[in-house]
């Protein structure tokens, strides 16, 4: 349903978002100041006129002066070997070299820039490479996160299971590696897997191993000491592998077992992603003991043209309810979400549908919005997500891997790669009936420090308003927008996110500029754009990375999609800014966009926040509450003290 603009590369030089004037100073908190009117309106009109001039000039011209500040260097880059890492091992591209193939040049990164990119409250290891979240679970008072981890380097390879625990999903403590590739059946990597908690509390961990011959098999592991709340030691079942690829499945197309769910006959089921030709499929197995399995003839589901399905996730959601459901829940009032991570495009897609426990088949509610051809789980840099049911707070929580869009050589230089999203709760959206809503877990609010409120700030067409909150690198922003039509409101077709924040139309774009430099030479717009079409009003929620960094060796895209806005709803967004990660939730989490950005100037004390309105036909009135967020101070578990 979104346009395929994600293939577009940012132009090497770009026009300014708005004219390079000093932004109008209207961003004083509501408690201190009233929204600007008289003088500000004149100023805004002047800015608007200038912006029109700039726009006309930009249509016929050439680079922004600030872009010319980039001094080409002779630093070697990793472009000489564009073969994506991991292909030989039987998984697809795990690096981003395919994205960067057409980008020339490299940037003189400094250690200070790299250090600033590290997050303060998102989970990331102390160093080296991380990818998929694995086997999340809640056990004896601790949330456990395992993750694909290379202990030796900042690039994919030698994959082990990193491990961390937290009592609140925010303050994490690193633990020793849980599993390493040390058996013939996983010597090429302890790959992705999921946990199932049996009714008696036993933990069953199933994971994919890449064997000595790079065949993908499924293995069973369990805690060595179930009385240990930290689950420090893991035992690999001596009878591994418990599953090998069935005859009709490629040896490298069989991975990532899901959490198991119990059927009405008491048997457990689990599903494993694969493909037949170009058709993405999800195989279903039944088991009673997790050691022996029966493969069902029918797939849980298959979608032609979607390619290999990785990291399938499958779980129930309540049609009317505000709590999550255990993976085995079925019955009336329940729908099932099927999510697949599409290896070909590196995008997580999902659909909502009905699961029939009698034949273990799932049918999408809307076949035109089937898995892989409809909704994306997150429209930004996000992949390989995995959910789990939290019995403690009765909620379903999903994790996702935020991957890098810089070069491998830069990752090696900075010594780490990738971050996990803030864990998000997932609920069926019973207002629209067509999507889920994702929302940061409530525990993130424990990091909130002082807040600033801005009430009804008017942002006129073509203007930028600084929000006076000081340094803006760790924020939780909640914003609502109303628009006032100036004129008759023409019909417009065809406007979405793809043109980014400089593509002006009557009713957008408008929103916030995060991680923005005072000069506006670096900024990341998170915005709405509505258009009145012959079929009604369409609204898009978008994030434009194309001006997020002056560095040329970073892949920058415009992300986003249509977002449902119901009668009487105001436009609303929530944004978590954590240094180089921006997680944006549109309309209560109906559309979510994660951005990984690499500013060079808008960092440390120079990172600022602005409102902007680049629409031509509406005034925007914004009301915001902005919290500064504390750091989560993620550090090693003091094992020597227990
Ligand atoms: N990552 C794992 C695989 C999975 C892929 C290997 C998805 O099990 O298919 O690191 O990113």
XYZ file of C-alpha atoms and ligand atoms in Angstrom:
653
model
C 0.000 0.000 0.000
C 2.903 2.368 0.319
C 4.774 3.566 -2.704
C 8.047 1.848 -3.595
C 10.105 4.967 -2.888
C 12.312 3.076 -0.519
C 14.418 2.142 -3.531
C 15.236 5.764 -4.236
C 18.632 7.058 -3.337
C 18.970 10.480 -1.843
C 20.397 12.911 -4.373
C 24.022 13.680 -3.710
C 23.089 17.335 -3.172
C 19.746 18.559 -2.050
C 17.848 21.793 -1.767
C 17.216 23.197 1.682
C 14.066 22.196 3.487
C 13.196 25.844 3.873
C 15.058 29.051 3.065
C 18.238 29.399 5.023
C 16.911 32.196 7.211
C 17.199 32.201 10.953
C 14.111 30.365 12.149
C 11.486 32.525 13.818
C 11.780 32.466 17.584
C 8.331 31.327 18.551
C 9.183 28.186 20.331
C 9.032 29.341 23.890
C 7.077 27.005 26.133
C 3.387 27.771 26.458
C 3.781 28.359 30.131
C 6.106 31.264 29.364
C 4.683 32.703 26.205
C 1.564 32.944 24.106
C 1.602 31.683 20.529
C 2.974 34.257 18.151
C 0.550 36.354 16.138
C 1.120 39.924 14.748
C 4.824 40.404 14.132
C 5.387 36.709 13.796
C 2.736 36.517 11.109
C 4.541 39.189 9.099
C 7.831 37.389 9.628
C 6.265 34.113 8.618
C 4.822 35.661 5.465
C 8.262 36.983 4.604
C 9.705 33.552 5.195
C 6.964 32.024 3.111
C 7.734 34.367 0.199
C 11.423 33.635 0.538
C 10.676 29.951 0.585
C 8.766 30.268 -2.651
C 11.696 32.076 -4.186
C 14.023 29.404 -2.857
C 11.787 26.727 -4.231
C 11.784 28.281 -7.709
C 15.544 28.718 -7.576
C 15.980 25.189 -6.393
C 14.035 23.814 -9.263
C 16.590 25.172 -11.679
C 19.654 24.854 -9.485
C 22.194 22.978 -7.911
C 23.779 22.167 -4.657
C 23.339 23.695 -1.288
C 26.433 25.586 -0.247
C 26.690 23.690 3.014
C 26.889 20.453 1.113
C 30.081 21.665 -0.492
C 31.716 21.617 2.916
C 32.225 17.924 2.525
C 35.862 17.483 1.672
C 36.431 14.350 -0.351
C 38.980 12.180 1.341
C 41.061 9.336 0.117
C 39.965 7.075 2.952
C 39.493 3.547 1.636
C 35.928 2.307 1.654
C 34.409 -1.151 1.706
C 32.717 -0.701 -1.667
C 35.272 -2.816 -3.463
C 33.517 -5.957 -2.259
C 29.815 -5.457 -2.773
C 28.953 -9.121 -2.095
C 26.628 -9.067 0.889
C 27.989 -10.768 3.975
C 26.302 -14.006 4.847
C 25.282 -15.237 1.402
C 27.907 -17.957 1.353
C 26.716 -19.181 4.727
C 23.180 -19.591 3.477
C 21.567 -16.481 4.853
C 21.009 -13.395 2.818
C 22.715 -10.044 2.985
C 23.501 -9.140 6.529
C 25.436 -6.042 5.632
C 24.177 -3.015 3.829
C 26.654 -2.968 0.975
C 23.820 -3.536 -1.492
C 22.289 -0.257 -0.348
C 25.513 1.644 -0.668
C 26.621 0.261 -4.001
C 25.887 3.474 -5.899
C 27.230 5.853 -3.325
C 30.676 7.263 -3.883
C 32.950 8.904 -1.379
C 33.485 8.537 2.311
C 33.370 10.788 5.303
C 36.017 11.634 7.844
C 34.187 10.428 10.905
C 35.622 11.403 14.257
C 35.541 9.322 17.409
C 33.330 11.971 18.985
C 30.756 11.464 16.224
C 30.844 7.693 16.611
C 30.542 7.967 20.376
C 27.547 10.269 20.091
C 25.779 7.724 17.880
C 25.613 5.216 20.719
C 22.201 5.185 22.315
C 21.339 5.919 25.935
C 18.186 3.920 26.502
C 17.961 1.558 23.541
C 19.528 -1.844 23.996
C 22.849 -2.417 22.295
C 25.815 -4.547 23.303
C 28.946 -2.920 24.683
C 30.664 -3.562 21.373
C 30.603 -5.615 18.158
C 27.842 -6.828 15.883
C 24.241 -7.584 16.838
C 21.253 -8.586 14.715
C 17.933 -10.365 15.422
C 16.318 -10.438 18.874
C 15.982 -14.070 19.988
C 13.901 -16.014 22.502
C 12.550 -13.119 24.590
C 10.825 -14.336 27.745
C 9.857 -13.445 31.307
C 11.166 -15.795 34.006
C 11.237 -15.528 37.789
C 11.033 -11.736 37.801
C 13.450 -11.072 34.944
C 12.868 -10.189 31.321
C 15.419 -12.012 29.192
C 16.642 -10.850 25.830
C 18.892 -13.025 23.700
C 20.264 -11.692 20.445
C 22.334 -12.662 17.426
C 25.817 -11.513 18.334
C 29.324 -11.662 16.914
C 31.649 -11.456 19.933
C 34.681 -10.864 17.743
C 33.807 -8.118 15.326
C 31.413 -5.381 14.237
C 30.296 -7.312 11.142
C 28.013 -10.328 10.841
C 29.643 -13.732 11.410
C 30.521 -16.265 14.126
C 26.984 -15.896 15.432
C 26.385 -16.647 19.114
C 23.501 -15.822 21.446
C 24.198 -12.677 23.434
C 22.153 -12.405 26.625
C 20.847 -9.627 28.873
C 18.238 -9.282 31.620
C 16.122 -6.470 32.918
C 13.483 -6.119 35.607
C 11.608 -3.480 33.609
C 12.487 -3.935 29.909
C 14.500 -0.688 30.004
C 17.394 -1.003 32.465
C 19.338 -3.916 30.981
C 22.235 -5.836 32.445
C 24.606 -7.703 30.168
C 25.161 -11.362 30.935
C 27.722 -13.809 29.545
C 27.012 -15.289 26.113
C 24.283 -17.931 26.386
C 25.163 -20.201 23.466
C 28.148 -20.415 21.134
C 28.606 -22.366 17.882
C 30.421 -25.433 19.222
C 28.590 -28.440 17.744
C 28.578 -29.827 14.210
C 24.913 -28.860 13.940
C 25.493 -25.172 14.769
C 29.203 -24.674 14.111
C 28.395 -22.104 11.409
C 26.165 -20.154 13.720
C 23.649 -20.343 16.535
C 20.938 -18.566 14.604
C 17.527 -17.235 15.419
C 15.092 -19.012 17.704
C 12.190 -18.646 20.094
C 11.215 -19.686 23.582
C 8.139 -21.630 24.599
C 7.149 -21.762 28.249
C 5.314 -24.981 29.014
C 2.359 -24.994 31.459
C 4.627 -26.386 34.205
C 7.051 -23.474 33.759
C 9.734 -25.371 31.793
C 11.507 -23.369 29.121
C 11.969 -24.911 25.695
C 14.291 -23.028 23.377
C 14.290 -23.930 19.695
C 16.850 -22.331 17.418
C 18.285 -22.709 13.952
C 21.799 -24.061 13.634
C 23.909 -23.713 10.531
C 25.755 -27.028 10.349
C 29.316 -27.841 9.329
C 27.913 -28.178 5.787
C 25.908 -24.933 6.088
C 22.623 -26.804 6.207
C 19.919 -25.145 8.294
C 18.563 -27.422 11.036
C 16.487 -26.831 14.168
C 17.930 -27.538 17.585
C 16.591 -27.794 21.096
C 18.159 -26.180 24.158
C 17.043 -25.723 27.745
C 18.314 -24.047 30.913
C 20.918 -26.078 32.781
C 19.529 -24.877 36.111
C 15.833 -23.944 36.061
C 16.153 -22.556 39.579
C 18.519 -19.849 38.306
C 16.439 -16.750 37.508
C 19.275 -15.456 35.338
C 19.284 -18.586 33.152
C 23.029 -18.285 32.781
C 23.798 -21.770 31.469
C 22.157 -23.552 28.578
C 22.245 -27.208 27.593
C 21.974 -28.287 23.992
C 19.883 -31.434 23.686
C 22.172 -34.399 22.885
C 19.719 -35.603 20.212
C 20.099 -32.441 18.132
C 19.228 -31.616 15.453
C 15.559 -32.226 16.111
C 14.523 -31.106 12.621
C 16.309 -31.169 9.279
C 15.002 -29.585 6.069
C 12.209 -31.663 4.515
C 12.964 -33.144 1.090
C 11.155 -30.466 -0.914
C 12.849 -27.588 0.933
C 16.274 -26.141 0.120
C 18.930 -26.891 2.783
C 19.480 -23.156 3.220
C 15.809 -22.197 3.258
C 14.712 -23.569 6.614
C 15.071 -21.314 9.594
C 13.817 -19.402 12.616
C 11.299 -21.564 14.544
C 8.516 -19.643 16.279
C 7.225 -19.928 19.809
C 4.987 -23.019 19.909
C 1.263 -22.888 20.627
C -0.956 -25.687 21.892
C -3.841 -26.920 19.723
C -7.206 -28.264 20.883
C -5.773 -31.805 20.718
C -3.111 -30.860 23.254
C -0.273 -31.132 20.703
C 2.141 -28.260 20.238
C 2.513 -26.540 16.890
C 5.234 -24.292 15.608
C 5.953 -22.728 12.274
C 9.203 -22.270 10.345
C 9.813 -19.874 7.442
C 10.910 -21.081 4.037
C 10.251 -20.669 0.323
C 9.358 -22.715 -2.724
C 10.670 -20.911 -5.769
C 9.580 -17.317 -5.235
C 6.714 -18.204 -2.909
C 7.272 -17.420 0.743
C 5.851 -20.152 2.972
C 5.437 -21.087 6.582
C 5.759 -24.817 7.376
C 3.833 -26.220 10.341
C 5.101 -28.960 12.651
C 3.282 -30.721 15.471
C 5.021 -32.184 18.495
C 4.282 -33.418 21.988
C 7.840 -33.515 23.378
C 9.797 -31.002 21.213
C 12.138 -33.869 20.259
C 10.111 -35.584 17.559
C 7.915 -33.739 15.105
C 5.373 -34.315 12.391
C 5.364 -32.020 9.363
C 1.867 -31.103 8.180
C 1.117 -31.389 4.451
C -0.392 -27.919 4.292
C 1.396 -24.667 4.996
C 0.159 -22.271 7.639
C 0.207 -19.788 4.774
C 2.011 -19.020 1.490
C 2.246 -15.862 -0.607
C 3.590 -16.028 -4.164
C 6.309 -13.546 -5.093
C 7.391 -12.760 -1.539
C 10.545 -14.939 -1.481
C 12.156 -16.467 1.597
C 10.326 -15.830 4.871
C 12.663 -15.334 7.811
C 11.753 -14.885 11.476
C 8.065 -15.735 11.110
C 5.977 -14.625 14.084
C 2.444 -15.896 14.702
C 0.169 -15.020 17.614
C -3.383 -14.184 18.676
C -4.728 -10.699 19.357
C -8.005 -9.849 21.118
C -10.550 -8.067 18.932
C -11.911 -6.134 21.890
C -9.456 -5.803 24.668
C -6.527 -3.940 26.029
C -4.434 -6.921 27.090
C -2.182 -9.226 25.133
C -2.799 -12.945 24.728
C -0.770 -16.046 25.381
C 0.378 -17.638 22.120
C -1.942 -20.623 22.629
C -5.128 -18.545 23.074
C -7.887 -19.272 20.547
C -11.650 -18.889 20.353
C -14.197 -16.234 19.541
C -13.098 -12.630 19.740
C -9.574 -13.522 18.625
C -7.715 -12.844 15.408
C -4.192 -13.939 14.523
C -1.279 -11.849 13.320
C 1.132 -13.454 10.869
C 4.427 -11.625 10.409
C 7.267 -12.543 8.061
C 10.630 -10.873 7.571
C 11.143 -10.783 3.819
C 14.673 -11.811 3.010
C 14.532 -10.307 -0.492
C 13.641 -6.802 0.646
C 14.706 -6.843 4.306
C 11.307 -5.626 5.400
C 8.983 -7.012 8.105
C 5.432 -7.407 6.826
C 2.312 -8.573 8.580
C -1.360 -9.189 8.074
C -4.290 -9.878 10.348
C -6.431 -12.921 9.727
C -8.169 -15.981 11.060
C -6.465 -19.151 12.235
C -8.294 -22.443 11.994
C -6.960 -24.771 14.716
C -8.662 -27.731 13.037
C -6.382 -27.669 10.006
C -3.653 -25.260 11.157
C -4.256 -22.837 8.333
C -4.421 -19.082 8.502
C -6.422 -16.853 6.134
C -5.874 -13.106 5.802
C -8.867 -10.837 6.421
C -8.006 -8.922 3.264
C -6.200 -10.973 0.585
C -5.121 -7.747 -1.113
C -3.195 -6.856 2.030
C -1.682 -10.299 2.514
C 1.664 -10.902 4.233
C 4.440 -9.300 2.190
C 2.205 -7.313 -0.127
C 0.398 -5.080 2.361
C 1.231 -3.620 5.729
C 4.765 -3.253 6.989
C 5.443 -3.788 10.644
C 7.642 -0.708 10.673
C 8.293 1.504 7.661
C 11.873 2.419 8.583
C 15.141 0.575 9.327
C 13.738 -2.411 11.094
C 13.913 -6.175 10.616
C 13.658 -9.669 12.113
C 11.158 -8.725 14.815
C 10.016 -11.194 17.435
C 7.235 -10.999 20.009
C 6.579 -12.726 23.308
C 3.735 -12.840 25.791
C 4.502 -11.176 29.113
C 2.404 -13.045 31.688
C 3.440 -10.608 34.419
C 1.758 -7.596 32.829
C -0.517 -9.521 30.458
C 0.757 -7.937 27.278
C 2.376 -8.953 24.026
C 5.676 -7.255 23.427
C 7.619 -7.066 20.207
C 11.301 -6.440 19.658
C 12.945 -5.457 16.381
C 16.455 -5.088 15.056
C 17.460 -1.608 13.839
C 20.160 -2.172 11.270
C 22.832 0.190 10.064
C 22.907 2.143 6.817
C 26.542 3.160 6.944
C 29.433 1.197 5.479
C 30.972 -1.902 6.984
C 34.311 -0.138 7.198
C 32.682 2.570 9.309
C 31.099 -0.091 11.521
C 34.508 -1.666 11.995
C 35.985 1.713 12.801
C 33.334 2.530 15.373
C 33.496 -1.015 16.746
C 29.773 -1.799 16.882
C 26.752 -2.224 14.681
C 22.994 -2.280 15.305
C 20.567 -1.444 18.066
C 17.288 -3.010 19.276
C 14.100 -0.957 19.274
C 12.389 -0.012 22.505
C 10.160 -3.017 23.273
C 6.652 -2.198 22.091
C 3.268 -3.499 23.180
C 1.061 -4.806 20.371
C -2.722 -4.642 20.276
C -5.329 -5.129 17.603
C -6.682 -1.739 16.534
C -10.374 -2.199 17.149
C -11.085 1.327 15.912
C -9.905 0.654 12.365
C -10.147 -3.153 12.401
C -7.379 -3.262 9.814
C -4.071 -2.932 11.633
C -2.290 -3.388 14.935
C -1.088 -0.557 17.134
C 2.413 -0.571 18.584
C 3.393 1.570 21.539
C 6.574 1.858 23.632
C 6.245 -0.162 26.845
C 5.013 1.996 29.721
C 8.267 1.451 31.619
C 10.014 3.916 29.297
C 8.138 6.617 31.214
C 10.339 5.908 34.236
C 13.120 7.667 32.311
C 11.107 10.875 31.930
C 12.700 13.877 33.577
C 11.590 17.463 33.194
C 8.918 18.185 30.636
C 8.040 21.247 28.591
C 4.592 21.987 27.231
C 3.900 24.054 24.140
C 0.257 24.871 23.585
C -1.319 25.751 20.263
C 1.830 26.991 18.576
C 0.811 28.349 15.191
C 3.136 27.397 12.366
C 2.346 29.225 9.162
C 3.018 27.928 5.665
C 6.707 27.869 4.850
C 7.973 28.431 8.375
C 10.135 26.770 10.973
C 9.686 27.332 14.696
C 12.437 26.393 17.153
C 11.251 24.645 20.286
C 13.263 25.989 23.129
C 14.099 22.863 25.084
C 17.881 22.968 24.962
C 19.824 19.919 23.939
C 17.525 17.520 22.138
C 19.245 14.151 21.997
C 17.190 12.118 24.506
C 13.524 12.937 24.184
C 10.035 11.547 24.450
C 7.831 13.833 22.339
C 4.072 13.765 22.220
C 2.533 16.099 19.631
C -0.914 16.876 18.265
C -1.629 18.903 15.171
C -4.674 20.719 13.880
C -4.829 22.449 10.532
C -6.683 25.548 9.405
C -7.387 25.703 5.697
C -6.305 28.936 4.015
C -8.491 29.160 0.919
C -10.758 26.665 -0.703
C -8.705 23.473 -0.341
C -8.051 22.092 -3.790
C -8.259 18.414 -4.698
C -4.851 16.784 -4.868
C -3.940 13.334 -6.033
C -0.752 11.410 -5.718
C 0.936 12.970 -2.713
C 2.523 10.535 -0.289
C 5.852 10.420 1.499
C 8.099 9.864 -1.480
C 8.931 13.502 -2.221
C 10.081 14.006 1.354
C 9.740 17.128 3.440
C 10.503 19.558 0.616
C 7.691 18.319 -1.606
C 5.099 20.988 -0.867
C 1.401 20.520 -1.324
C -1.653 22.254 0.099
C -1.952 20.174 3.285
C 1.559 19.114 4.050
C 4.199 18.271 4.894
C 4.263 19.534 8.478
C 5.603 18.128 11.703
C 8.853 18.135 13.634
C 12.501 18.442 12.718
C 14.463 16.239 15.097
C 18.229 16.053 15.444
C 18.347 19.383 13.646
C 21.263 21.798 13.575
C 20.526 25.483 14.164
C 21.643 26.223 10.605
C 19.175 23.571 9.358
C 22.033 22.017 7.434
C 21.207 18.695 9.104
C 17.715 17.723 10.166
C 15.319 14.784 10.162
C 11.692 15.720 9.470
C 8.999 13.476 10.943
C 5.783 14.643 9.343
C 2.223 14.296 8.218
C 0.900 15.087 4.796
C -2.804 15.008 4.010
C -4.479 15.458 0.646
C -8.113 15.868 -0.279
C -8.636 13.395 -3.067
C -11.782 12.492 -4.961
C -12.033 9.466 -2.648
C -11.707 11.455 0.594
C -8.789 12.714 2.675
C -5.619 10.643 2.682
C -2.999 11.140 5.348
C 0.578 9.903 5.261
C 3.010 9.628 8.150
C 6.608 9.945 7.023
C 10.254 10.301 8.074
C 12.708 11.954 5.726
C 16.327 10.942 6.337
C 17.707 12.596 3.220
C 18.987 15.659 5.112
C 19.839 13.815 8.308
C 23.577 13.781 7.683
C 26.135 15.626 5.604
C 28.082 12.386 5.257
C 27.805 10.968 1.734
C 28.589 7.361 2.643
C 25.343 6.794 4.501
C 22.213 5.516 2.824
C 19.356 7.970 3.406
C 15.771 7.315 2.508
C 12.293 8.712 2.874
C 10.146 6.245 4.788
C 6.478 6.133 5.577
C 3.001 5.159 4.577
C -0.642 6.056 4.679
C -1.963 6.231 8.235
C -5.642 5.753 9.117
C -7.169 8.887 10.670
C -10.736 8.447 11.879
C -13.506 11.034 12.014
C -12.900 13.498 14.821
C -9.300 12.428 15.503
C -6.527 14.989 15.673
C -3.275 14.127 13.963
C -0.875 12.863 16.605
C 2.626 11.526 16.789
C 4.953 10.270 19.479
C 8.672 10.322 18.861
C 11.474 8.782 20.884
C 14.800 10.413 20.102
C 17.845 8.568 21.399
C 20.927 10.039 19.730
C 21.135 8.302 16.345
C 17.835 6.410 16.704
C 14.443 7.998 16.143
C 11.319 5.872 16.672
C 8.166 7.581 15.427
C 4.613 6.419 16.145
C 1.809 7.938 14.047
C -1.846 8.029 15.240
C -1.278 6.052 18.406
C 1.076 3.568 16.720
C -0.939 2.633 13.623
C 2.049 3.489 11.470
C 5.544 3.242 12.925
C 8.850 4.376 11.437
C 12.303 3.714 12.884
C 15.174 5.843 11.629
C 18.894 5.242 12.081
C 20.641 8.502 11.328
C 24.241 9.681 11.297
C 24.387 13.460 11.879
C 27.796 15.091 11.770
C 26.893 18.561 13.092
C 23.557 18.167 14.871
C 25.125 16.216 17.695
C 25.789 16.742 21.401
C 24.814 20.310 22.367
C 24.084 21.208 18.755
C 21.105 18.871 18.368
C 17.866 20.857 18.374
C 14.152 20.444 17.836
C 11.882 22.509 15.550
C 8.332 22.554 14.298
C 7.945 23.054 10.571
C 5.148 23.604 8.141
C 5.977 23.204 4.485
C 2.346 23.053 3.406
C 1.181 25.808 1.087
C -2.475 25.934 2.072
C -2.829 25.379 5.812
C -1.824 26.945 9.079
C -0.778 24.298 11.567
C -1.518 24.538 15.270
C 0.698 22.237 17.333
C 0.405 21.250 20.977
C 3.314 19.331 22.425
C 4.596 17.810 25.610
C 8.280 17.004 25.516
C 10.158 15.089 28.158
C 13.878 14.835 28.456
C 14.728 11.188 29.020
C 17.349 9.921 31.392
C 19.832 7.269 30.275
C 19.152 3.645 31.136
C 22.826 3.128 32.071
C 22.943 -0.368 30.599
C 25.932 -2.200 32.062
C 27.229 -5.680 32.905
C 25.413 -7.666 35.589
C 27.571 -7.624 38.739
C 27.845 -11.408 38.788
C 30.725 -11.269 41.259
C 28.350 -9.804 43.843
C 25.933 -12.737 43.892
N 19.307 -13.789 10.954
C 19.681 -15.081 11.431
C 18.815 -16.036 10.688
C 17.675 -15.195 10.267
C 18.329 -13.916 9.918
C 21.143 -15.285 11.201
C 17.386 -12.755 9.867
O 18.418 -17.113 11.507
O 16.964 -15.770 9.202
O 21.893 -14.334 11.900
O 18.062 -11.538 10.012
